Amino acid sequence: MLGMVQYTPVMLDPNTARAHLSLSDDLTTVRLTDTAQDCPDNPERFKPGVAVLGSEGFASGKHSWEVKVGSKTAWDVGVVKESIIRKGRITLNTEKGFWVFSLRNGDQYRAGGTVLTLERKPQSIRVQLDYDRGEVSFFDSSDMAHIHTLEDTFTERLFPYFSPHVKDDGRNDAPLQICPAKVSVTVTDTDHPSEDV
């Protein structure tokens, strides 16, 4: 039996989402809305920052996920340390614990403090975390072209970070979506381990 199994490597954490963010039922899509959700102002929730974290943090190993950004004109994806400040103004730099790749105004890309020039506008971004090597890398998912790598020494748990960003004259309404991953599964006969069944 040979099959393909789909799973989502990252799920969104509703307890961290700003009240104006709407999450899909399967916790893989986030969109900014005009109406605030009725939710408690708990310490882990972003306010007024337009952001949400992944539900699982990482303190070792290699992890990756893809985010569909489509034709949005502004967004942020990456990882953040668990102790980031979530209330008040957010500054997206590595000194504050944000290892993030961003788009502004439809064509201005930045990772950490570095301004980037891209030959084409990616529709989907692969975020790759190598915790032990201290690397967060970003790729264009269409052909896995490397965009940029941020390097640092990680000392605490890191969480996936997503921001669909504010609306830009109505051009930034589309959501951010975590893409499902496909895993190949091959089952072999335990009596004849060299033969596929």
Short mmCIF file of C-alpha atoms in Angstrom, two decimals, residues 73-76 101-111 114-118 121:
data_model
loop_
_atom_site.label_atom_id
_atom_site.label_comp_id
_atom_site.label_asym_id
_atom_site.label_seq_id
_atom_site.Cartn_x
_atom_site.Cartn_y
_atom_site.Cartn_z
CA THR A 73 0.53 43.87 -0.51
CA ALA A 74 1.72 43.50 3.10
CA TRP A 75 2.44 40.57 5.43
CA ASP A 76 4.93 39.15 7.94
CA PHE A 101 10.39 38.19 6.54
CA SER A 102 8.06 41.07 5.58
CA LEU A 103 6.42 42.74 2.60
CA ARG A 104 5.20 46.35 2.59
CA ASN A 105 3.52 48.44 -0.13
CA GLY A 106 3.43 45.53 -2.54
CA ASP A 107 7.15 45.56 -3.42
CA GLN A 108 9.28 46.38 -0.36
CA TYR A 109 10.79 43.23 1.17
CA ARG A 110 12.78 43.07 4.39
CA ALA A 111 14.21 40.34 6.61
CA THR A 114 18.05 43.89 5.65
CA VAL A 115 16.21 45.36 2.66
CA LEU A 116 15.87 42.71 -0.05
CA THR A 117 15.39 42.99 -3.81
CA LEU A 118 13.46 40.07 -5.33
CA LYS A 121 6.89 38.33 -6.20
#
